[in-house]
Amino acid sequence: MAASASSPEAAGDSGTALSDRRPKNFFVWREFVWGALAGAFGEGMMHPIDTLKTRVQSQAVITGTQAQKNILQMVRTVWVADGLGGFYRGIIPGVTGSLATGATYFGVIESTKTWLEEVNPNLGGHWSHFIAGAVGDTLGSFVYVPCEVMKQRMQVQGTIKSWSSTVMKGNVSQKSGMHMYGYYTGMFQAGHSIWKEQGLKGLFAGYWSTLARDVPFAGLMVTFYEALKDLTEHGRQKFTPDTDLHISSSFEGFVLGGLAGGFSAYLTTPLDVIKTRMQVQGSAMRYNGWLDAFRSIWVDEGLNGMFKGSVPRIIWYVPASALTFMAVEFLRGHFNEKLDADVREVSKLSIDTSSKIREAA
């Protein structure tokens, strides 16, 4: 005999069915929240490495192309000139930008890849991941790029004493008659100063070069991550099919996220070099657009210039991506289950209450 609508069995089945539908349709907001928290966490932890990468890549703009420092020399330079605080310059706009791009990246991936696969079943899984990652990062760029401009300019400045010394000595490589921007005391003062001097164009300096870097990077990273997850699962089924070996999703996210971030970071380093130099040049205008920057770097510095800062970029992205994916998987595993259980309980209570009302009627 089929269970009636008012029976506990029906209520349980309805609650379960509702739970099965929710992750795709109703609770996508979770991915936005988890992504924002994870992105900010990764950026905050790895900001000193990002500062070194920015300093190494921007030397041609700040001090010219001659006698550029390597990563170890740059560590010493920052420490001697600016102390520990120099490594953390620009961390507030950095974390703010990562909150936005982390939210859109993971939130849009979760919703867009499912929609793409439903609309076009013939679209390969990895292609849907690539497109979803690219779309998510593009949406986040409207907040991320102004934050990135402020962050990187604050990173290359260091302390007010060292920046004043750099400008007064005429070390800044710029066009004749142009003046380098003044010292920024904080995120809001930086934003106001850039807006006043250069307007919206200044805040979105290097926007297209940022998209040229981040769209392929975001697409590659989620594609590599999903591919590595598939490869790991295939290996588990092939080599340890009868064991009870369980690897936590957080640990898997840490390892596979780090590898995915490292591969993607190295492949997109030339795009990152161009973006960084265009954003730190200010009104000095050493480069007149993306193509001019690419040509100038290639002619003046060759392949070595295109991959300048690849080591600190990888050093930054491997742990940053590992921590980000680990945090996302941890939040999904620990909070999604609790939220699902709470909503199932509310759904069951609602169904039981409705049943009692009908019986009373």
Tab-separated table of C-alpha atoms in Angstrom:
chain	number	residue	atom	x	y	z
A	1	MET	CA	0.000	0.000	0.000
A	2	ALA	CA	1.362	3.417	-0.968
A	3	ALA	CA	2.146	5.791	1.889
A	4	SER	CA	-0.316	8.614	2.309
A	5	ALA	CA	0.705	12.248	2.071
A	6	SER	CA	0.339	12.624	5.808
A	7	SER	CA	2.469	9.606	6.750
A	8	PRO	CA	6.009	9.901	8.179
A	9	GLU	CA	7.362	7.886	5.259
A	10	ALA	CA	5.988	10.390	2.759
A	11	ALA	CA	7.277	13.283	4.807
A	12	GLY	CA	10.734	11.741	4.926
A	13	ASP	CA	10.729	11.036	1.199
A	14	SER	CA	9.634	14.582	0.425
A	15	GLY	CA	12.333	16.009	2.669
A	16	THR	CA	14.970	13.833	1.010
A	17	ALA	CA	13.797	14.788	-2.468
A	18	LEU	CA	13.916	18.465	-1.515
A	19	SER	CA	17.445	18.013	-0.182
A	20	ASP	CA	18.537	16.317	-3.387
A	21	ARG	CA	17.317	19.246	-5.462
A	22	ARG	CA	18.642	22.068	-3.295
A	23	PRO	CA	22.404	21.997	-3.946
A	24	LYS	CA	21.949	22.755	-7.638
A	25	ASN	CA	19.050	25.175	-7.480
A	26	PHE	CA	18.734	26.835	-4.120
A	27	PHE	CA	21.964	26.802	-2.126
A	28	VAL	CA	24.414	28.052	-4.738
A	29	TRP	CA	24.917	31.011	-2.385
A	30	ARG	CA	26.995	28.695	-0.234
A	31	GLU	CA	29.648	28.467	-2.941
A	32	PHE	CA	29.824	32.271	-3.088
A	33	VAL	CA	30.345	32.467	0.676
A	34	TRP	CA	32.834	29.591	0.887
A	35	GLY	CA	34.722	30.938	-2.143
A	36	ALA	CA	34.952	34.448	-0.683
A	37	LEU	CA	36.273	33.187	2.653
A	38	ALA	CA	38.713	30.785	1.010
A	39	GLY	CA	40.001	33.409	-1.439
A	40	ALA	CA	40.635	35.940	1.317
A	41	PHE	CA	42.323	33.269	3.452
A	42	GLY	CA	44.690	32.250	0.647
A	43	GLU	CA	45.591	35.839	-0.204
A	44	GLY	CA	46.210	36.795	3.400
A	45	MET	CA	48.490	33.841	4.017
A	46	MET	CA	50.592	34.285	0.881
A	47	HIS	CA	50.694	38.079	0.492
A	48	PRO	CA	54.433	38.435	1.275
A	49	ILE	CA	55.292	36.111	-1.643
A	50	ASP	CA	52.991	38.116	-3.910
A	51	THR	CA	54.831	41.289	-2.865
A	52	LEU	CA	58.140	39.743	-3.930
A	53	LYS	CA	56.660	38.665	-7.275
A	54	THR	CA	55.317	42.160	-7.938
A	55	ARG	CA	58.640	43.775	-7.006
A	56	VAL	CA	60.631	41.405	-9.245
A	57	GLN	CA	58.313	41.845	-12.231
A	58	SER	CA	58.041	45.643	-11.972
A	59	GLN	CA	61.764	46.422	-11.805
A	60	ALA	CA	61.875	47.491	-15.458
A	61	VAL	CA	59.278	50.184	-14.704
A	62	ILE	CA	60.671	51.276	-11.345
A	63	THR	CA	64.443	51.083	-11.909
A	64	GLY	CA	64.959	50.273	-15.598
A	65	THR	CA	65.931	47.009	-17.289
A	66	GLN	CA	69.558	46.891	-16.151
A	67	ALA	CA	70.933	44.945	-13.160
A	68	GLN	CA	67.590	43.485	-12.103
A	69	LYS	CA	67.471	41.527	-8.853
A	70	ASN	CA	66.536	37.883	-8.475
A	71	ILE	CA	64.116	36.592	-5.852
A	72	LEU	CA	66.668	36.163	-3.053
A	73	GLN	CA	68.196	39.584	-3.666
A	74	MET	CA	64.720	41.086	-3.614
A	75	VAL	CA	63.971	39.471	-0.246
A	76	ARG	CA	67.038	41.171	1.191
A	77	THR	CA	66.215	44.500	-0.466
A	78	VAL	CA	62.669	44.592	0.929
A	79	TRP	CA	63.811	43.526	4.392
A	80	VAL	CA	66.624	46.069	4.613
A	81	ALA	CA	64.621	48.987	3.176
A	82	ASP	CA	61.153	48.340	4.609
A	83	GLY	CA	61.357	45.626	7.265
A	84	LEU	CA	58.554	43.127	7.842
A	85	GLY	CA	55.903	45.721	7.024
A	86	GLY	CA	57.237	45.994	3.483
A	87	PHE	CA	56.154	42.420	2.734
A	88	TYR	CA	52.597	43.221	3.827
A	89	ARG	CA	52.106	46.507	1.973
A	90	GLY	CA	48.821	46.413	0.048
A	91	ILE	CA	47.336	43.471	1.948
A	92	ILE	CA	43.954	45.165	2.572
A	93	PRO	CA	43.108	45.808	-1.110
A	94	GLY	CA	44.569	42.375	-1.854
A	95	VAL	CA	42.224	40.608	0.549
A	96	THR	CA	39.270	42.750	-0.582
A	97	GLY	CA	39.835	41.825	-4.218
A	98	SER	CA	40.218	38.143	-3.320
A	99	LEU	CA	36.918	38.194	-1.427
A	100	ALA	CA	35.148	39.300	-4.607
A	101	THR	CA	36.929	37.073	-7.096
A	102	GLY	CA	36.798	34.042	-4.776
A	103	ALA	CA	33.046	34.444	-4.374
A	104	THR	CA	32.294	34.778	-8.084
A	105	TYR	CA	34.855	32.134	-9.094
A	106	PHE	CA	33.494	29.284	-6.976
A	107	GLY	CA	29.883	30.464	-6.978
A	108	VAL	CA	29.635	30.813	-10.742
A	109	ILE	CA	31.581	27.598	-11.383
A	110	GLU	CA	29.075	25.571	-9.374
A	111	SER	CA	26.044	27.041	-11.136
A	112	THR	CA	27.421	27.652	-14.638
A	113	LYS	CA	29.055	24.277	-15.273
A	114	THR	CA	25.794	22.468	-14.428
A	115	TRP	CA	23.816	24.793	-16.703
A	116	LEU	CA	26.320	24.366	-19.543
A	117	GLU	CA	26.178	20.584	-19.324
A	118	GLU	CA	22.361	20.651	-19.336
A	119	VAL	CA	22.120	23.080	-22.276
A	120	ASN	CA	24.819	21.330	-24.303
A	121	PRO	CA	25.205	17.667	-23.269
A	122	ASN	CA	27.848	17.170	-25.967
A	123	LEU	CA	30.121	19.721	-24.309
A	124	GLY	CA	32.966	17.861	-22.616
A	125	GLY	CA	33.207	18.058	-18.844
A	126	HIS	CA	36.592	19.774	-18.880
A	127	TRP	CA	35.403	22.381	-21.380
A	128	SER	CA	32.420	23.212	-19.182
A	129	HIS	CA	34.791	23.603	-16.219
A	130	PHE	CA	37.095	25.868	-18.234
A	131	ILE	CA	34.238	28.107	-19.410
A	132	ALA	CA	32.626	28.270	-15.961
A	133	GLY	CA	35.924	29.232	-14.330
A	134	ALA	CA	36.585	31.905	-16.946
A	135	VAL	CA	33.097	33.413	-16.575
A	136	GLY	CA	33.337	33.461	-12.774
A	137	ASP	CA	36.689	35.208	-12.781
A	138	THR	CA	35.536	37.746	-15.378
A	139	LEU	CA	32.592	38.783	-13.198
A	140	GLY	CA	34.866	39.217	-10.201
A	141	SER	CA	37.253	41.410	-12.198
A	142	PHE	CA	35.060	44.513	-11.782
A	143	VAL	CA	36.031	44.612	-8.114
A	144	TYR	CA	39.305	42.730	-8.320
A	145	VAL	CA	41.105	44.922	-10.885
A	146	PRO	CA	40.841	48.266	-8.993
A	147	CYS	CA	41.940	46.431	-5.835
A	148	GLU	CA	44.824	44.870	-7.740
A	149	VAL	CA	45.969	48.264	-9.047
A	150	MET	CA	45.970	49.727	-5.527
A	151	LYS	CA	47.616	46.639	-4.058
A	152	GLN	CA	50.467	46.460	-6.563
A	153	ARG	CA	51.277	50.160	-6.413
A	154	MET	CA	51.414	49.963	-2.628
A	155	GLN	CA	53.606	46.852	-2.857
A	156	VAL	CA	56.262	48.495	-5.045
A	157	GLN	CA	56.324	51.617	-2.860
A	158	GLY	CA	57.303	49.948	0.402
A	159	THR	CA	57.650	52.497	3.196
A	160	ILE	CA	57.301	56.226	2.585
A	161	LYS	CA	61.033	56.711	3.219
A	162	SER	CA	62.154	54.179	0.599
A	163	TRP	CA	59.596	55.395	-1.979
A	164	SER	CA	60.593	59.017	-1.525
A	165	SER	CA	64.225	57.999	-1.954
A	166	THR	CA	63.427	56.104	-5.157
A	167	VAL	CA	61.514	59.012	-6.716
A	168	MET	CA	63.994	61.706	-5.625
A	169	LYS	CA	66.935	59.772	-7.054
A	170	GLY	CA	65.156	59.641	-10.403
A	171	ASN	CA	65.256	55.857	-10.482
A	172	VAL	CA	61.747	55.542	-11.885
A	173	SER	CA	61.871	54.637	-15.579
A	174	GLN	CA	59.319	56.935	-17.213
A	175	LYS	CA	58.724	59.213	-20.169
A	176	SER	CA	60.122	62.723	-20.108
A	177	GLY	CA	57.888	65.246	-18.373
A	178	MET	CA	55.822	62.601	-16.561
A	179	HIS	CA	55.628	62.367	-12.767
A	180	MET	CA	55.291	59.174	-10.744
A	181	TYR	CA	52.353	58.895	-8.364
A	182	GLY	CA	52.710	59.916	-4.738
A	183	TYR	CA	52.892	57.674	-1.705
A	184	TYR	CA	49.698	55.862	-0.673
A	185	THR	CA	48.980	55.637	3.055
A	186	GLY	CA	46.122	53.163	2.720
A	187	MET	CA	43.543	51.586	0.442
A	188	PHE	CA	40.977	54.400	0.457
A	189	GLN	CA	43.575	57.129	0.086
A	190	ALA	CA	45.103	55.178	-2.813
A	191	GLY	CA	41.739	54.795	-4.524
A	192	HIS	CA	40.902	58.485	-4.068
A	193	SER	CA	44.320	59.582	-5.319
A	194	ILE	CA	44.189	57.375	-8.425
A	195	TRP	CA	40.641	58.536	-9.182
A	196	LYS	CA	41.645	62.184	-8.797
A	197	GLU	CA	44.742	61.903	-10.993
A	198	GLN	CA	43.641	59.428	-13.657
A	199	GLY	CA	39.923	58.831	-13.178
A	200	LEU	CA	38.265	55.500	-13.889
A	201	LYS	CA	40.978	54.686	-16.398
A	202	GLY	CA	43.567	54.711	-13.632
A	203	LEU	CA	41.600	52.413	-11.343
A	204	PHE	CA	41.072	49.983	-14.211
A	205	ALA	CA	44.619	50.279	-15.563
A	206	GLY	CA	45.582	47.042	-17.231
A	207	TYR	CA	42.002	45.752	-17.133
A	208	TRP	CA	42.195	43.948	-20.444
A	209	SER	CA	45.650	42.605	-19.661
A	210	THR	CA	44.234	41.333	-16.353
A	211	LEU	CA	41.452	39.521	-18.190
A	212	ALA	CA	43.995	38.232	-20.714
A	213	ARG	CA	45.843	36.671	-17.758
A	214	ASP	CA	43.017	35.673	-15.443
A	215	VAL	CA	40.510	34.203	-17.891
A	216	PRO	CA	42.907	31.501	-19.147
A	217	PHE	CA	44.363	31.072	-15.657
A	218	ALA	CA	40.947	30.600	-14.023
A	219	GLY	CA	39.811	28.242	-16.755
A	220	LEU	CA	43.028	26.230	-16.634
A	221	MET	CA	43.048	25.959	-12.839
A	222	VAL	CA	39.549	24.538	-12.457
A	223	THR	CA	40.138	22.277	-15.494
A	224	PHE	CA	43.387	20.942	-14.031
A	225	TYR	CA	41.728	20.526	-10.623
A	226	GLU	CA	38.767	18.551	-11.945
A	227	ALA	CA	41.045	16.484	-14.222
A	228	LEU	CA	43.339	15.643	-11.293
A	229	LYS	CA	40.304	14.669	-9.202
A	230	ASP	CA	39.141	12.345	-11.985
A	231	LEU	CA	42.654	10.903	-12.306
A	232	THR	CA	42.873	10.373	-8.541
A	233	GLU	CA	39.508	8.608	-8.455
A	234	HIS	CA	40.497	6.425	-11.426
A	235	GLY	CA	43.730	5.465	-9.682
A	236	ARG	CA	41.878	4.708	-6.443
A	237	GLN	CA	39.434	2.385	-8.205
A	238	LYS	CA	42.182	0.692	-10.208
A	239	PHE	CA	44.841	0.142	-7.542
A	240	THR	CA	42.906	0.068	-4.243
A	241	PRO	CA	39.367	-1.060	-5.149
A	242	ASP	CA	38.796	-3.298	-2.109
A	243	THR	CA	40.249	-1.137	0.641
A	244	ASP	CA	38.493	1.172	3.067
A	245	LEU	CA	41.113	3.872	2.500
A	246	HIS	CA	39.479	7.269	2.841
A	247	ILE	CA	41.148	10.549	1.983
A	248	SER	CA	39.442	13.639	3.321
A	249	SER	CA	38.150	16.095	0.770
A	250	SER	CA	40.121	18.862	2.512
A	251	PHE	CA	43.431	17.039	2.061
A	252	GLU	CA	42.587	16.172	-1.532
A	253	GLY	CA	41.699	19.816	-2.190
A	254	PHE	CA	45.004	20.911	-0.635
A	255	VAL	CA	47.185	18.633	-2.790
A	256	LEU	CA	45.283	18.809	-6.070
A	257	GLY	CA	44.505	22.519	-5.712
A	258	GLY	CA	48.195	23.263	-5.195
A	259	LEU	CA	49.201	21.285	-8.293
A	260	ALA	CA	46.461	22.889	-10.412
A	261	GLY	CA	47.463	26.368	-9.266
A	262	GLY	CA	51.168	25.745	-9.933
A	263	PHE	CA	50.639	24.440	-13.479
A	264	SER	CA	48.272	27.291	-14.366
A	265	ALA	CA	50.504	29.953	-12.811
A	266	TYR	CA	53.584	28.958	-14.786
A	267	LEU	CA	51.755	28.774	-18.115
A	268	THR	CA	50.281	32.265	-17.681
A	269	THR	CA	53.408	34.008	-16.310
A	270	PRO	CA	54.062	36.082	-19.500
A	271	LEU	CA	50.523	37.470	-19.268
A	272	ASP	CA	51.102	38.304	-15.598
A	273	VAL	CA	54.333	40.189	-16.385
A	274	ILE	CA	52.535	42.400	-18.904
A	275	LYS	CA	49.631	43.053	-16.532
A	276	THR	CA	51.865	43.933	-13.591
A	277	ARG	CA	53.997	46.412	-15.520
A	278	MET	CA	50.989	48.170	-17.011
A	279	GLN	CA	49.362	48.562	-13.601
A	280	VAL	CA	52.385	49.884	-11.699
A	281	GLN	CA	53.512	52.402	-14.341
A	282	GLY	CA	50.854	54.976	-13.447
A	283	SER	CA	50.906	58.084	-15.642
A	284	ALA	CA	54.561	57.448	-16.506
A	285	MET	CA	53.221	55.433	-19.459
A	286	ARG	CA	56.271	53.378	-20.346
A	287	TYR	CA	53.966	51.073	-22.335
A	288	ASN	CA	51.174	52.204	-24.654
A	289	GLY	CA	48.895	49.202	-24.349
A	290	TRP	CA	49.073	45.432	-24.144
A	291	LEU	CA	50.677	44.802	-27.545
A	292	ASP	CA	53.279	47.519	-27.012
A	293	ALA	CA	54.152	46.023	-23.629
A	294	PHE	CA	54.485	42.556	-25.135
A	295	ARG	CA	56.702	43.818	-27.980
A	296	SER	CA	58.883	45.967	-25.723
A	297	ILE	CA	59.458	43.214	-23.171
A	298	TRP	CA	60.250	40.674	-25.883
A	299	VAL	CA	62.673	42.992	-27.703
A	300	ASP	CA	64.420	44.342	-24.591
A	301	GLU	CA	64.475	41.265	-22.375
A	302	GLY	CA	63.585	38.239	-24.483
A	303	LEU	CA	62.056	35.045	-23.129
A	304	ASN	CA	63.670	35.629	-19.742
A	305	GLY	CA	61.753	38.889	-19.406
A	306	MET	CA	58.469	37.226	-20.355
A	307	PHE	CA	58.889	34.682	-17.552
A	308	LYS	CA	60.281	37.166	-15.037
A	309	GLY	CA	58.927	36.347	-11.600
A	310	SER	CA	57.753	32.850	-12.565
A	311	VAL	CA	59.425	31.320	-9.475
A	312	PRO	CA	57.746	33.574	-6.869
A	313	ARG	CA	54.504	33.348	-8.870
A	314	ILE	CA	54.565	29.548	-8.591
A	315	ILE	CA	55.736	29.724	-4.972
A	316	TRP	CA	52.726	31.976	-4.306
A	317	TYR	CA	50.096	30.068	-6.270
A	318	VAL	CA	50.925	26.524	-5.175
A	319	PRO	CA	50.246	27.108	-1.458
A	320	ALA	CA	47.632	29.830	-2.085
A	321	SER	CA	45.620	27.553	-4.382
A	322	ALA	CA	46.170	24.621	-2.028
A	323	LEU	CA	44.869	26.610	0.949
A	324	THR	CA	41.956	28.022	-1.066
A	325	PHE	CA	40.713	24.669	-2.378
A	326	MET	CA	41.327	23.050	1.013
A	327	ALA	CA	39.254	25.760	2.702
A	328	VAL	CA	36.439	25.428	0.154
A	329	GLU	CA	36.315	21.631	0.508
A	330	PHE	CA	36.452	21.931	4.304
A	331	LEU	CA	33.597	24.448	4.386
A	332	ARG	CA	31.559	22.350	1.969
A	333	GLY	CA	32.097	19.178	3.974
A	334	HIS	CA	31.509	20.622	7.443
A	335	PHE	CA	28.795	23.214	6.892
A	336	ASN	CA	26.815	22.000	3.856
A	337	GLU	CA	25.913	18.759	5.645
A	338	LYS	CA	24.746	20.654	8.724
A	339	LEU	CA	22.731	23.130	6.651
A	340	ASP	CA	21.124	20.295	4.683
A	341	ALA	CA	20.190	18.504	7.910
A	342	ASP	CA	18.661	21.692	9.345
A	343	VAL	CA	16.580	22.357	6.233
A	344	ARG	CA	15.445	18.716	6.055
A	345	GLU	CA	14.248	19.050	9.653
A	346	VAL	CA	12.404	22.288	8.838
A	347	SER	CA	10.860	20.692	5.727
A	348	LYS	CA	9.732	17.646	7.695
A	349	LEU	CA	8.246	19.840	10.424
A	350	SER	CA	6.397	21.890	7.807
A	351	ILE	CA	4.963	18.765	6.178
A	352	ASP	CA	3.927	17.288	9.544
A	353	THR	CA	2.236	20.567	10.528
A	354	SER	CA	0.348	20.730	7.214
A	355	SER	CA	-0.785	17.142	7.665
A	356	LYS	CA	-2.148	17.828	11.158
A	357	ILE	CA	-4.020	20.896	9.907
A	358	ARG	CA	-5.650	18.838	7.149
A	359	GLU	CA	-6.579	16.101	9.627
A	360	ALA	CA	-8.102	18.671	11.986
A	361	ALA	CA	-10.069	20.163	9.124
